[in-house]
Coordinates of C-alpha atoms in Angstrom, one line a residue:
M249 CA 0.0 0.0 0.0
K250 CA 2.9 2.3 0.8
R251 CA 4.4 1.7 -2.6
F252 CA 1.0 2.5 -4.2
F253 CA 0.7 5.9 -2.5
I254 CA 4.3 6.8 -3.4
G255 CA 3.7 5.9 -7.1
L256 CA 0.5 7.8 -7.1
S257 CA 2.2 10.9 -5.6
L258 CA 4.9 10.8 -8.2
A259 CA 2.4 10.4 -11.1
I260 CA 0.4 13.4 -9.8
T261 CA 3.6 15.5 -9.5
L262 CA 4.7 14.7 -13.0
L263 CA 1.3 15.6 -14.4
L264 CA 1.1 18.9 -12.6
T265 CA 4.6 20.0 -13.5
S266 CA 4.0 19.5 -17.2
C267 CA 1.6 22.5 -17.4
Y268 CA 2.1 26.2 -17.6
S269 CA 1.0 28.1 -14.5
Y270 CA -0.8 31.4 -14.8
N271 CA 2.4 33.3 -14.0
D272 CA 4.3 31.3 -16.6
I273 CA 1.8 32.2 -19.3
N274 CA 1.9 35.9 -18.5
R275 CA 5.7 35.8 -19.0
M276 CA 5.5 34.2 -22.5
L277 CA 4.7 35.2 -26.0
F278 CA 2.9 32.5 -28.0
P279 CA 3.0 32.8 -31.8
I280 CA 0.0 31.1 -33.3
A281 CA 0.7 31.8 -37.0
L282 CA 3.9 32.2 -39.0
V283 CA 4.0 33.8 -42.4
I284 CA 7.2 33.3 -44.4
D285 CA 7.9 35.7 -47.3
I286 CA 10.9 37.1 -49.2
D287 CA 11.6 40.7 -50.4
E288 CA 12.8 41.9 -53.7
E289 CA 16.5 41.6 -52.5
G290 CA 16.1 38.0 -51.5
N291 CA 15.9 38.6 -47.7
V292 CA 13.7 36.4 -45.6
L293 CA 10.6 38.2 -44.1
V294 CA 8.8 36.5 -41.3
S295 CA 5.6 37.8 -39.8
Q296 CA 4.2 36.4 -36.6
E297 CA 0.7 36.6 -35.1
I298 CA 1.2 36.4 -31.3
F299 CA -1.1 35.7 -28.4
H300 CA 0.1 37.6 -25.2
S301 CA -1.7 37.0 -21.9
F302 CA -1.6 39.6 -19.2
R303 CA -3.5 40.5 -16.1
S304 CA -5.6 43.6 -16.4
Q305 CA -5.2 46.0 -13.4
Q306 CA -8.6 47.7 -14.1
E307 CA -10.7 44.5 -14.4
N308 CA -8.5 42.3 -12.2
A309 CA -8.8 39.5 -14.7
E310 CA -6.7 37.6 -17.2
Q311 CA -6.9 39.0 -20.7
G312 CA -5.4 38.1 -24.1
Q313 CA -3.8 40.6 -26.6
R314 CA -3.1 40.1 -30.3
I315 CA 0.4 41.3 -31.3
L316 CA 1.9 41.4 -34.8
Y317 CA 5.7 41.2 -35.3
R318 CA 7.6 41.3 -38.6
R319 CA 11.3 41.1 -39.1
S320 CA 13.7 40.4 -42.0
G321 CA 17.1 38.7 -42.2
K322 CA 19.5 36.7 -44.3
S323 CA 17.9 33.3 -43.2
F324 CA 14.9 32.0 -41.4
L325 CA 16.8 31.3 -38.2
D326 CA 18.4 34.7 -38.4
V327 CA 15.0 36.3 -38.3
I328 CA 13.8 34.1 -35.5
S329 CA 16.8 35.2 -33.4
K330 CA 15.9 38.8 -34.0
F331 CA 12.4 38.2 -32.6
E332 CA 14.1 36.9 -29.4
E333 CA 16.1 40.1 -29.2
M334 CA 13.1 42.4 -29.4
G335 CA 10.6 40.5 -27.2
A336 CA 10.2 41.6 -23.6
Q337 CA 9.3 37.9 -22.9
P338 CA 10.6 34.7 -24.4
F339 CA 8.8 33.1 -27.3
S340 CA 7.1 29.7 -27.0
Y341 CA 6.1 28.0 -30.3
T342 CA 4.1 25.3 -28.6
Q343 CA 0.8 26.9 -29.6
N344 CA 1.6 27.6 -33.2
K345 CA -1.3 26.5 -35.5
I346 CA -0.2 27.2 -39.0
I347 CA 2.9 27.9 -41.2
I348 CA 2.0 30.0 -44.3
F349 CA 4.4 30.4 -47.2
T350 CA 3.7 33.2 -49.6
E351 CA 3.6 32.5 -53.4
R352 CA 6.9 34.4 -53.8
A353 CA 8.7 32.4 -51.1
A354 CA 7.2 29.1 -52.4
K355 CA 8.5 29.8 -55.9
E356 CA 12.0 30.4 -54.6
G357 CA 11.9 27.2 -52.7
I358 CA 10.9 26.0 -49.2
K359 CA 13.7 23.4 -48.6
D360 CA 15.8 25.6 -46.2
Y361 CA 12.7 26.6 -44.2
L362 CA 11.5 23.0 -43.8
D363 CA 15.0 21.9 -42.7
A364 CA 15.1 24.7 -40.2
L365 CA 11.7 24.0 -38.8
H366 CA 12.5 20.3 -38.6
R367 CA 15.9 20.7 -36.9
N368 CA 15.1 23.5 -34.4
Q369 CA 13.7 22.0 -31.3
D370 CA 11.6 25.1 -30.5
F371 CA 9.2 24.3 -33.3
L372 CA 6.6 21.6 -33.2
L373 CA 5.7 19.3 -36.2
R374 CA 1.9 19.5 -35.9
P375 CA 1.0 23.0 -37.4
Y376 CA -0.8 23.0 -40.7
V377 CA 1.1 24.2 -43.8
A378 CA -0.5 26.4 -46.5
V379 CA 0.5 28.6 -49.4
Y380 CA -1.0 32.1 -49.6
Y381 CA -1.7 34.0 -52.8
G382 CA -2.0 37.7 -52.1
D383 CA -0.7 40.5 -50.0
V384 CA 0.7 39.6 -46.6
V385 CA -0.2 42.9 -44.9
E386 CA -3.8 42.6 -46.1
L387 CA -3.9 39.1 -44.7
L388 CA -2.6 39.9 -41.3
N389 CA -4.7 43.1 -40.9
M390 CA -7.9 41.5 -42.0
E391 CA -10.7 41.6 -39.5
I392 CA -12.1 38.1 -39.1
K393 CA -15.5 38.1 -37.2
Q394 CA -15.5 34.4 -36.6
N395 CA -12.2 34.5 -34.7
E396 CA -10.0 37.4 -33.7
Y397 CA -6.9 35.3 -34.5
L398 CA -5.9 34.3 -38.0
G399 CA -4.0 31.3 -36.8
L400 CA -7.0 29.9 -34.8
Y401 CA -9.4 30.7 -37.7
L402 CA -7.3 28.8 -40.2
F403 CA -6.8 25.9 -37.8
D404 CA -10.5 25.5 -37.5
L405 CA -11.0 25.9 -41.2
F406 CA -8.5 23.1 -41.9
D407 CA -9.3 20.9 -39.0
R408 CA -13.1 20.5 -39.4
P409 CA -14.6 17.9 -41.7
V410 CA -16.0 19.6 -44.9
E411 CA -19.0 18.6 -46.9
R412 CA -17.4 19.0 -50.3
V413 CA -14.8 17.3 -52.4
T414 CA -11.4 18.4 -51.1
M415 CA -7.9 17.2 -50.4
Q416 CA -6.1 16.3 -47.2
H417 CA -4.7 19.3 -45.4
L418 CA -1.1 18.5 -44.6
K419 CA 0.6 19.2 -41.3
L420 CA 4.3 19.9 -41.1
F421 CA 5.3 16.3 -40.1
E422 CA 3.3 15.1 -43.1
V423 CA 5.0 17.5 -45.5
L424 CA 8.4 16.4 -44.2
K425 CA 7.4 12.7 -44.8
K426 CA 5.9 13.2 -48.3
R427 CA 8.7 15.3 -49.7
R428 CA 11.0 12.2 -49.3
M429 CA 8.6 9.9 -51.1
G430 CA 8.3 9.2 -54.8
K431 CA 9.5 12.2 -57.0
N432 CA 9.5 14.8 -54.2
V433 CA 6.1 16.2 -55.2
L434 CA 4.0 18.0 -52.6
V435 CA 0.4 19.1 -52.9
I436 CA -0.3 21.8 -50.2
T437 CA -3.5 23.6 -49.6
S438 CA -3.6 27.2 -50.8
I439 CA -5.6 30.1 -49.4
T440 CA -6.5 33.6 -50.7
I441 CA -8.8 36.5 -49.8
D442 CA -12.2 36.3 -51.4
K443 CA -13.2 39.9 -52.3
N444 CA -16.9 40.4 -51.6
P445 CA -19.1 43.5 -51.6
L446 CA -20.5 42.6 -48.2
E447 CA -17.4 41.3 -46.5
D448 CA -14.0 39.9 -47.5
K449 CA -13.3 36.4 -46.5
I450 CA -10.3 34.1 -46.3
R451 CA -11.0 30.9 -48.2
K452 CA -9.2 27.8 -49.5
D453 CA -8.2 28.2 -53.1
G454 CA -7.3 24.8 -54.6
A455 CA -3.8 23.6 -54.0
A456 CA -0.2 24.5 -54.6
V457 CA 2.0 21.9 -56.4
F458 CA 5.7 21.6 -55.4
H459 CA 8.4 19.8 -57.3
N460 CA 11.8 19.5 -55.6
D461 CA 10.6 21.9 -52.9
K462 CA 9.6 24.7 -55.4
L463 CA 6.2 25.9 -56.4
V464 CA 5.6 24.9 -60.0
E465 CA 1.9 24.7 -60.5
K466 CA -1.5 25.2 -59.0
I467 CA -4.5 22.9 -58.9
T468 CA -7.6 25.0 -59.4
T469 CA -10.8 24.7 -57.3
E470 CA -12.5 22.9 -60.2
E471 CA -9.6 20.5 -60.7
M472 CA -9.7 19.6 -57.0
K473 CA -12.8 17.5 -57.7
P474 CA -11.1 15.0 -60.1
Y475 CA -8.0 15.1 -58.0
A476 CA -9.9 14.2 -54.9
F477 CA -11.4 11.2 -56.7
M478 CA -8.0 10.0 -58.0
V479 CA -6.3 10.2 -54.6
D480 CA -9.2 8.6 -52.8
R481 CA -10.4 11.7 -50.9
A482 CA -13.9 12.1 -52.4
R483 CA -16.0 11.4 -49.4
A484 CA -18.7 14.1 -49.7
G485 CA -19.5 17.1 -51.8
F486 CA -21.5 18.1 -54.9
L487 CA -21.0 17.5 -58.6
D488 CA -22.6 19.4 -61.5
V489 CA -23.3 17.3 -64.6
P490 CA -25.1 18.1 -67.9
H491 CA -28.9 18.0 -67.6
P492 CA -30.3 14.9 -69.5
H493 CA -33.0 17.0 -71.3
G494 CA -32.2 20.7 -71.1
E495 CA -29.5 22.3 -73.3
D496 CA -27.0 24.4 -71.3
K497 CA -28.6 23.3 -68.1
L498 CA -27.0 21.6 -65.2
L499 CA -28.1 18.9 -62.7
T500 CA -26.5 18.6 -59.3
V501 CA -25.8 15.4 -57.5
Q502 CA -24.6 15.1 -53.9
I503 CA -21.7 12.6 -53.2
L504 CA -22.9 10.4 -50.4
K505 CA -20.0 8.0 -50.3
G506 CA -16.9 7.4 -52.4
N507 CA -13.7 5.4 -52.5
T508 CA -11.1 4.7 -55.1
V509 CA -9.2 1.5 -55.6
S510 CA -5.9 1.8 -57.3
D511 CA -3.5 -0.8 -58.8
I512 CA -0.2 -0.6 -60.6
L513 CA 1.0 -2.9 -63.4
Y514 CA 4.3 -2.9 -65.3
E515 CA 4.1 -4.4 -68.9
D516 CA 6.6 -4.0 -71.8
G517 CA 8.2 -0.9 -70.3
K518 CA 5.0 0.8 -69.5
V519 CA 3.3 1.5 -66.2
I520 CA -0.4 1.0 -66.1
L521 CA -2.4 2.8 -63.5
R522 CA -5.8 1.1 -63.0
Q523 CA -8.4 2.8 -60.9
T524 CA -12.0 2.0 -59.9
I525 CA -14.0 4.8 -58.5
N526 CA -16.9 3.7 -56.5
V527 CA -19.4 6.5 -55.8
R528 CA -22.9 6.8 -54.5
T529 CA -24.8 10.0 -55.2
S530 CA -28.3 11.5 -54.7
I531 CA -30.0 14.1 -57.0
V532 CA -30.3 17.3 -55.1
G533 CA -31.0 20.0 -57.7
T534 CA -31.7 20.8 -61.3
E535 CA -31.9 23.9 -63.4
A536 CA -34.8 22.5 -65.5
S537 CA -37.8 20.4 -64.7
I538 CA -37.2 16.6 -64.9
V539 CA -39.2 13.4 -64.5
L540 CA -37.2 10.6 -63.0
D541 CA -38.3 7.6 -65.0
E542 CA -36.0 4.7 -65.7
E543 CA -34.6 6.1 -68.9
T544 CA -33.8 9.5 -67.3
V545 CA -32.1 7.9 -64.4
R546 CA -29.9 5.9 -66.8
K547 CA -29.0 9.1 -68.6
I548 CA -28.1 10.8 -65.3
D549 CA -26.0 7.8 -64.3
A550 CA -24.1 7.9 -67.7
S551 CA -23.7 11.7 -67.4
V552 CA -22.2 11.4 -63.9
Q553 CA -19.8 8.7 -65.0
N554 CA -18.8 10.5 -68.2
T555 CA -18.2 13.8 -66.2
I556 CA -15.9 12.1 -63.6
K557 CA -14.1 10.1 -66.3
K558 CA -13.5 13.1 -68.5
N559 CA -12.2 15.3 -65.7
C560 CA -9.9 12.7 -64.3
H561 CA -8.4 11.9 -67.7
E562 CA -7.9 15.6 -68.4
L563 CA -6.1 16.2 -65.1
F564 CA -4.0 13.1 -65.5
H565 CA -2.8 14.0 -69.0
K566 CA -2.1 17.6 -67.9
Y567 CA 0.4 16.5 -65.3
K568 CA 1.7 13.6 -67.3
E569 CA 2.8 16.1 -70.0
K570 CA 4.5 18.2 -67.3
G571 CA 6.2 15.1 -65.8
I572 CA 4.9 16.0 -62.3
D573 CA 3.6 13.1 -60.3
I574 CA 0.9 14.5 -58.1
F575 CA -0.8 11.1 -57.9
D576 CA 2.0 9.3 -56.1
I577 CA 2.4 6.8 -59.0
Q578 CA 6.2 6.6 -58.4
E579 CA 5.6 5.6 -54.8
M580 CA 3.0 3.0 -55.7
F581 CA 5.3 1.6 -58.3
H582 CA 8.2 1.4 -55.9
R583 CA 6.2 -0.5 -53.3
K584 CA 4.9 -3.1 -55.8
Y585 CA 8.1 -3.4 -57.8
P586 CA 10.9 -2.5 -55.4
R587 CA 13.7 -4.0 -57.6
L588 CA 12.7 -2.2 -60.8
E589 CA 14.0 1.3 -61.6
V590 CA 11.9 3.7 -63.6
E591 CA 13.2 7.3 -63.6
N592 CA 9.8 9.1 -63.7
A593 CA 6.9 6.7 -63.7
I594 CA 4.2 9.1 -64.7
E595 CA 5.9 9.8 -68.0
V596 CA 5.4 6.2 -69.1
T597 CA 2.0 5.6 -67.4
E598 CA -1.2 4.7 -69.1
Y599 CA -4.3 5.6 -67.2
H600 CA -7.3 3.1 -67.1
L601 CA -10.3 4.3 -65.3
Q602 CA -13.6 2.5 -64.4
I603 CA -16.5 4.2 -62.7
D604 CA -19.0 2.3 -60.5
H605 CA -21.8 4.7 -59.9
H606 CA -25.1 4.2 -58.0
I607 CA -27.9 6.8 -57.6
E608 CA -29.7 6.6 -54.3
G609 CA -32.9 8.3 -53.2
T610 CA -36.5 7.7 -52.3
T611 CA -38.8 6.1 -54.9
N612 CA -41.6 8.4 -53.9
V613 CA -40.0 11.4 -55.4
T614 CA -40.1 11.0 -59.2
S615 CA -40.0 14.6 -60.4
F616 CA -38.4 18.0 -59.9
R617 CA -40.3 21.0 -61.2

């Protein structure tokens, strides 16, 4: 029994000493968003959004304050050291939620930044990574009504499940892992500011494509749909297809469930990528009236299959011509044929696609008018 109480006391002590006290928090600066940019002379610009906790003398309560810092230097770690020189309190990066690269920094290359973030023990590996297209000052000074802090807002935006076809949002440790696989191709979520007469909003804007740690291409919002199907990420969302009866009209189906089965074959010096996309949808909208008889349902089924197949083939051939393997074909090939060497598998790949589509819905509703 004595040993039990001693062990319990030690466990409680260890648990309690692992947390910050209120006094510790008040003596720390917590960056929750890092924005990495470069200027015209090639100097590194780092902007930080910081949470600073302090005790209000007037209200006698703990309060938080948003602080923006920006410094430049010859390297990323040089800038980080300058932040330490100017801060009245030490910096703690344990609460950082996102690392944002600007388009300009991404085009120059992110290798040195990733290496520094990986090697420096002050930084964690769990923040999300994104590429921003736009003006940094406008991004940091933007008023976000849903959350005062940009870092927390983007964390919620990336972390919540979305009801549309999208990609996996990568965290830093996933970026570090994927850049060493296949042909060193990364697909990272991109963001931008959506100009609106009522209120400007920050939104996801497709994805940035990196090859050898440099930004080389961008997947548009529309291209994200076939990309999600091809990399087995189409779990939910909406898809517009041609209306079976009305010219220049669209019919909308909701993706209820989807999965993609992929296989790689190697024959006569060619790589064959075979994919079967299994998808279940439901009709949710139409721009023209429609009667859902058997013939119409067959036409809708064919229209959905043709739309998915056409978009997937177009996206595949676009990146095959560029020689950029955004579909992880090289990695799949290496796992199946570890003793065979193919320099760039996507350049010699044939794409075979089969669609298994099923329309679900109540039999009581037969028309949309």
